Amino acid sequence: MPDTDKSQHILDALYATVSARKGADPETSYTAKLLAKGTPKIAQKVGEEGVETVIAALAESPQKVASESADLLYHLTVLWADQGVKPEDVWKILAERQGISGIAEKASRKSD
Ligand SMILES: N=c1c2ncn([C@@H]3O[C@H](COP(=O)(O)OP(=O)(O)OP(=O)(O)O)[C@@H](O)[C@H]3O)c2ncn1[C@@H]1O[C@H](COP(=O)(O)O)[C@@H](O)[C@H]1O
């Protein structure tokens, strides 16, 4: 399996877990707590993690960039769950931009 498929699988699995936290107990789940705070807070976290990723690139290390990127991607999946955006919606756009029609069609079928 190509690495891109593996990465997609990890984000798909993370999104499924994050989505399942909607309405869960905020006392036992950071994700449930963040989702309960609503869009402004979730969007703010995405912005903060993006800035932290930039700072890591400009002033820290590749390892820190990787760690901050993981935080950013996690918070992005929380924003997708909040907004009703499915990962397939994003994969489809990326695949179309790359001219990968097979992947775009597969993503389109999954999101129907
Ligand atoms: N991948 C992540 C993940 N990445 C980062 N974080 C959390 O994101 C938070 C970011 O830290 P910050 O210091 O920026 O934020 P904070 O000060 O704790 O909180 P704020 O007041 O700023 O909101 C930390 O609490 C991290 O633990 C994550 N929390 C959960 N997950 C995954 O989400 C899924 C659901 O987990 P629960 O949240 O435990 O339900 C599981 O698969 C987890 O592995």
Coordinates of C-alpha atoms and ligand atoms in Angstrom, one line a residue:
M1 CA 0.0 0.0 0.0
P2 CA 1.5 3.4 -0.9
D3 CA 2.3 5.8 2.0
T4 CA -0.5 8.2 0.9
D5 CA -3.1 5.5 1.4
K6 CA -1.7 4.8 4.9
S7 CA -1.8 8.5 5.8
Q8 CA -5.4 8.7 4.6
H9 CA -6.3 5.7 6.7
I10 CA -4.9 7.3 9.8
L11 CA -6.8 10.5 9.3
D12 CA -10.0 8.6 8.4
A13 CA -9.7 6.6 11.6
L14 CA -8.9 9.7 13.7
Y15 CA -11.9 11.5 12.2
A16 CA -14.2 8.5 13.0
T17 CA -13.0 8.6 16.6
V18 CA -13.3 12.4 16.9
S19 CA -16.9 12.4 15.3
A20 CA -18.0 9.7 17.8
R21 CA -17.0 12.2 20.6
K22 CA -19.9 14.5 19.8
G23 CA -22.1 14.6 22.8
A24 CA -19.7 12.5 24.9
D25 CA -18.8 13.4 28.4
P26 CA -16.5 16.5 28.4
E27 CA -15.1 15.4 31.7
T28 CA -13.4 12.3 30.2
S29 CA -12.6 13.5 26.7
Y30 CA -10.6 16.6 25.5
T31 CA -12.3 16.2 22.1
A32 CA -15.8 16.1 23.6
K33 CA -14.9 19.2 25.7
L34 CA -13.6 21.1 22.6
L35 CA -16.6 20.1 20.4
A36 CA -19.0 21.3 23.2
K37 CA -17.2 24.7 23.2
G38 CA -18.3 25.3 19.6
T39 CA -16.9 26.6 16.3
P40 CA -15.1 29.8 17.5
K41 CA -13.0 27.9 20.0
I42 CA -12.3 25.0 17.6
A43 CA -11.3 27.4 14.8
Q44 CA -9.1 29.3 17.3
K45 CA -7.3 26.1 18.2
V46 CA -6.7 25.3 14.5
G47 CA -5.2 28.8 14.1
E48 CA -3.0 28.4 17.2
E49 CA -1.7 25.0 16.1
G50 CA -1.0 26.4 12.6
V51 CA 1.1 29.2 14.1
E52 CA 2.9 26.8 16.4
T53 CA 3.8 24.7 13.3
V54 CA 5.2 27.8 11.6
I55 CA 7.2 28.7 14.7
A56 CA 8.6 25.2 14.8
A57 CA 9.7 25.5 11.2
L58 CA 11.3 28.9 11.7
A59 CA 12.9 28.5 15.1
E60 CA 12.9 24.9 16.2
S61 CA 13.4 21.5 14.6
P62 CA 12.0 19.1 12.0
Q63 CA 10.9 16.8 14.9
K64 CA 9.0 19.7 16.5
V65 CA 7.4 20.5 13.0
A66 CA 6.2 16.9 12.9
S67 CA 4.8 17.0 16.4
E68 CA 3.0 20.4 15.8
S69 CA 1.7 19.1 12.5
A70 CA 0.1 16.2 14.3
D71 CA -1.6 18.6 16.7
L72 CA -2.7 20.7 13.7
L73 CA -4.1 17.7 11.8
Y74 CA -6.0 16.5 14.9
H75 CA -7.6 19.9 15.5
L76 CA -8.4 20.1 11.8
T77 CA -10.4 16.8 12.1
V78 CA -12.2 18.3 15.1
L79 CA -13.1 21.3 12.9
W80 CA -14.3 19.0 10.1
A81 CA -16.5 17.1 12.6
D82 CA -17.9 20.4 13.8
Q83 CA -18.6 21.6 10.3
G84 CA -20.0 18.3 8.9
V85 CA -17.0 18.1 6.5
K86 CA -16.1 14.4 5.8
P87 CA -12.5 13.5 5.1
E88 CA -13.6 12.1 1.7
D89 CA -14.7 15.6 0.8
V90 CA -11.1 16.9 1.3
W91 CA -9.5 13.8 -0.4
K92 CA -11.7 14.3 -3.4
I93 CA -10.6 17.9 -3.8
L94 CA -6.9 17.0 -3.4
A95 CA -7.2 14.1 -5.9
E96 CA -8.9 16.3 -8.4
R97 CA -6.1 18.9 -8.1
Q98 CA -3.6 16.2 -8.7
G99 CA -5.5 14.9 -11.7
I100 CA -5.9 11.5 -10.0
S101 CA -9.4 10.7 -11.4
G102 CA -9.5 7.2 -10.0
I103 CA -9.0 8.4 -6.4
A104 CA -11.4 11.3 -6.9
E105 CA -14.1 8.9 -8.1
K106 CA -13.5 6.6 -5.2
A107 CA -13.7 9.5 -2.7
S108 CA -16.8 10.7 -4.4
R109 CA -18.5 7.3 -4.1
K110 CA -17.6 7.1 -0.4
S111 CA -19.1 10.6 0.3
D112 CA -22.4 9.8 -1.4
Ligands
LIG1 N1 -4.8 13.2 18.4 C1 -5.2 13.7 19.5 C2 -4.7 14.9 20.0 N2 -3.6 15.7 19.6 C3 -3.6 16.7 20.5 N3 -4.5 16.6 21.4 C4 -4.8 17.4 22.6 O1 -4.8 18.7 22.2 C5 -4.5 19.5 23.3 C6 -3.7 20.7 22.8 O2 -3.0 21.2 23.9 P1 -3.0 22.8 24.2 O3 -2.0 23.0 25.2 O4 -2.8 23.5 22.9 O5 -4.5 23.0 24.7 P2 -5.0 23.1 26.2 O6 -4.3 24.1 26.9 O7 -4.9 21.7 26.8 O8 -6.5 23.4 25.9 P3 -7.2 24.8 25.5 O9 -7.7 25.4 26.7 O10 -6.2 25.6 24.7 O11 -8.3 24.3 24.6 C7 -3.8 18.6 24.4 O12 -4.7 18.4 25.5 C8 -3.6 17.4 23.6 O13 -3.7 16.2 24.4 C9 -5.2 15.5 21.2 N4 -6.3 14.9 21.8 C10 -6.8 13.8 21.3 N5 -6.3 13.2 20.2 C11 -7.0 11.9 19.7 O14 -8.3 12.2 19.6 C12 -9.1 10.9 19.9 C13 -10.1 11.2 21.0 O15 -9.4 11.4 22.2 P4 -10.1 12.1 23.5 O16 -10.0 13.6 23.3 O17 -9.3 11.6 24.7 O18 -11.6 11.6 23.5 C14 -8.0 9.9 20.3 O19 -7.7 9.1 19.1 C15 -6.8 10.7 20.6 O20 -5.6 10.1 20.4

